[in-house]
Each structure stands twice: as C-alpha cells, then as structure tokens.
Amino acid sequence: MEINGNITDDSITGAEGTIEKIDFYRMPAVIKIRKRKSYRIEEIDTKVRMERLKKEIRLMHKAKYANIDIPHIYYVSFKDMSIIMEYIDGETLKDYLSNTKRQNDIDIKLMSYIGKKLGMMHGKGIYHGDLTASNIILFPDKSVYRIYFIDFSMGGDGDLEDFAIDMLTLKKTMMNDALFEEIMKNYDNFENISKKMKEIEKRGRYL
Amino acid sequence: MISLGIEGTAHTLGIGIVDEENIIANVSHMYAPLSGGIHPREAAEHHSSNLSELLERSIKEAGISFEDIDIVSFSQGPGLGPCLRTVATAARAIAGHLSLPLVGVNHCIAHLEIGRRVTDAVDPVLLYTSGGNTQIITYYNGKYVVIGETEDIGIGNMLDKFARFSGIPFPGGPVIENLARKGRYVNLPYSVKGMNVSFSGILTAATEQLKSGKSLEDIAYSIQEHAFAMLCEITERAMSFTGKKEVLIGGGVARNMRLQDMVRTMVHERNGKFYVPPDELCVDNGAMIAHTGLVMFKNGVRTEIKDSKIKPNYRIDDVVVRWR
C-alpha cells in the first residue's frame, strides 16, 4: 500500500472490519479495513466488500453535500478494501452520555442540534443504517460542538421506515429516553417519524 | 416427571416423551404433498389421521403406559392455523381424559431449549433456519428476542420454491445440497440489511438464471453460498452486538453440511463455540416440545383450557420466561 502510515493505536475489531489510528502524511487519521471473511467464497466476499466500500464512500459524499459533518476521506484502496479518513479528536455520543462527571451538566442544546442534523440527513433521503450512539462523534469547535456521523456502510437511500429504524437504534443505544426526546423535538417531520417508530416497535421485531 | 409433547406447527406431526434425564421417545410423521407446497388443510388432515397411531407408537417406544404421563405439552404457535388447531385439540383431549395439566409451548423457543438440553451450549445465539422461519434468537434482558430475521420468506421456503420451479420434489433442500457439490459460481443478489436478510431476490434471480440455461448444479451451489453467507454475517453481527460466544443452529435447514461448515468457520474465527443438535432434534419434533413444556411446568407455568387457544403469530418476546 502506497501510504505513509504507521499504526499508533490499538485496533478495534467489529463485525465488519478493523479500525486503526494511523499517521497519514503527519495528519492524524484512521484506516478502516474490511478484512476477508473466510466463511464466504472469494467471489462473494470480494463482491460484498467492494459494494460496502463503494456505498460507504458514496454515502459519505452525499451526506457532506447535505451539510452533514463527516470525516474527510484521504485515501481509498480498492486493493486492500480500505479507507483512510480524518481522525476526529472528539467524543462519541455514547462516551459523552456515560461520562459520570458530566451527569448533571449535559448540554440540552447539543441534543436538539443532533436532532436538527438528523432531520437534515433524513430530509435528503439518506439513512445511516447503524445509527448507534457510538457512530456519532461530538467535536468541540471553539465554543460549540460539531456533530460528525461515521460508519455509513449499512445505509443507503431510504424511506420513512429506514429513518424510523435509525431513530429507534439511536434511542435504544442512548439508554436515556429523556435526552432522546430532546433530539426528537428538533427533528424535522417529528410527527410522521414518531408514528412510524411506534408502528415498528409494536411489530416487536425491534430489539 | 414425564412430559408428553405434541408438535404440529407445519408439515411435521411429532410426538416426544421426555423426563428430566432422557428423551424416552421421539416419533414423527411428515406430510409430503404430491405436488406443490404445503396445503394447510391437507396438512391438518394428515395430522389428525396420523395422531392416534403415532401416539400409541410413542407410548410403546417409551415403554410406559398413559397413566405414567404427568403433563401434556403442545406447540401453541407460531404456525399454520389448521395444523395448530388439530394439535391443540388433541392435547386438550389427552390432558382432559387423563386429568393432566397442559402446557402451551412456543415452537421457536423449543428449538433453542432442546439445543441447550442436548449440547453443552449455556447461553447461545440461535440461528434458526427452517421452511417458514429464519431468525436469530437469543435470551437478552430477561426475555427471548429476535435480533435478526428474514424480511420476506424463510430460507427453507426459498429452497423449496426454487426446487419446485426446477422440478425437484418436496422437500428440495437435501437435493439442492447434493447438486451444489458439483456447482460453480453464478452471480446472485446478496441481501443483508442491518440485522436482517431477505431471500426473494435470490429466488427470482436464480429462476431467471435457470431459464437462461445455466446449469442446475451451478445455481444450486450459488444459492447456497449466497444465502448461507448472509446468515453467517447476521449471526456474526448478533454475536458482536450481544457479546455472546456460543452459537447454536436449529431448524430443518441446519442439517445442511455446507451451512454448518460456514457457521463453524465464522464462530471459530471469533474464538466462539459452535453447537449442532442431532438431525432428529434440528427438525420439528415432539421431544423439543415435551422438554420445553417440562422445564416451563417445573417453573410454575401451566396453560388453563381457556388460555390454550392457538397462537398462529406467537412472538417469542411475548413469552414470559420463568425458567432462566
């Protein structure tokens, strides 16, 4: 691989692939590699990893044009099925909420801002597909926060059902219904999404 | 304590007799349509006309008499209405005649519970693959939940439909497995959506490929490789999500050796443990109903006649779990 990178941090292994923090031409970056799955035959494995990689890049691009903050993409390798992107030196929403020191000092405005951004993203027809509290990064920029969304590979161009599943995933993984309500309050199209969310929850399939 | 269990959610009528230690009888009879798929009424007729003979056979195999039975368990759902009604009626009649308590069992949970009973799995993620059902089930936050599932047809249903289209008699799965051994790769859709999968796209594409002259062996191979890889992927995601290290498979399609190999490879790569019950306990069977009914009963669950109505759409998260 023709990159000037060396690993600076431990890697994280998810179900999809591994993520490592690296230096990319002196810029802090992360490399996300979709490793081969040996249970799949090579033809299918290559096809699936390629599709996901392309989808992730395409959706990040689309989200960016919808005015959603995403990490800059520095480098993509179809040979290694990897993306090198900007390292966002922030805190995931999950960590932000579970930080006990902050328990009485959670920024309600920040929650509404997340709601507004999600409304914008869904408004452009993009669903995330795996909108857990770990896939939202809060980055302090001067006196305000910027909200970054990461890991779009399960997403796509969606409809109300997809958007509602995004919101339910977020609700479940935030484990704080009161704060989730703050997010909902500032979400455009609040009534339709709430109705759809109730309908999906009733089906009982949703975890 | 001896539990008699009757299974009859779809094409298989099964009667099992178990006690705390052993499965002492497990007999079944399968309805196989001469052409086409399962006709619910015909399947129910099959169950009612085979029930008394099967019941006697189970008692004989167990070497007990009817008076030795302590509880009667039956598959209350989910499944085909007419089949469920036949089985529930039989269960009520037997329980009434012998003055025994009745326990209505959720069919999907029974697949998981029998796996825990006969393998070393303690708290597994179950990949349940059969004709009508394709689900990832596990015990989570105090109840059984479906973490992932098919959004359209069951995997077995997809295999059967393709088999029917290509002139293979029901059930088509084992024939497809054999054909696949000689096949090579043909491109088909790979459809994973978050924790869920769908199979109708594969079915359509596979029938189109067959019509366009591709060999049956190649298509059989490619159907298996695509569909099973999708199942492995969502099973892996379920392991990652729940942090569980054990995977159990069950249901008729779980007997497929290629599926077993793929899931085993995935689980071992994650340093997990993989469990497969014997074939006769993977498919629909009475023993799993008898066993689950017994476990439930010993934890204070019984089903009054007024609550013994069938539940064709019985969801596992509706089951109050008192035994774990």
Short mmCIF file of C-alpha atoms in Angstrom, two decimals, chain A residues 28-29 37 60 74 111 118 134 207:
data_model
loop_
_atom_site.label_atom_id
_atom_site.label_comp_id
_atom_site.label_asym_id
_atom_site.label_seq_id
_atom_site.Cartn_x
_atom_site.Cartn_y
_atom_site.Cartn_z
CA PRO A 28 -3.87 12.00 12.45
CA ALA A 29 -6.06 9.57 10.56
CA LYS A 37 -14.25 -13.38 5.70
CA MET A 60 -20.29 9.99 2.99
CA TYR A 74 -7.92 10.98 2.46
CA MET A 111 -29.21 17.18 21.79
CA LEU A 118 -30.56 14.01 11.70
CA SER A 134 -21.08 5.18 19.06
CA LEU A 207 -34.63 -5.08 19.80
#
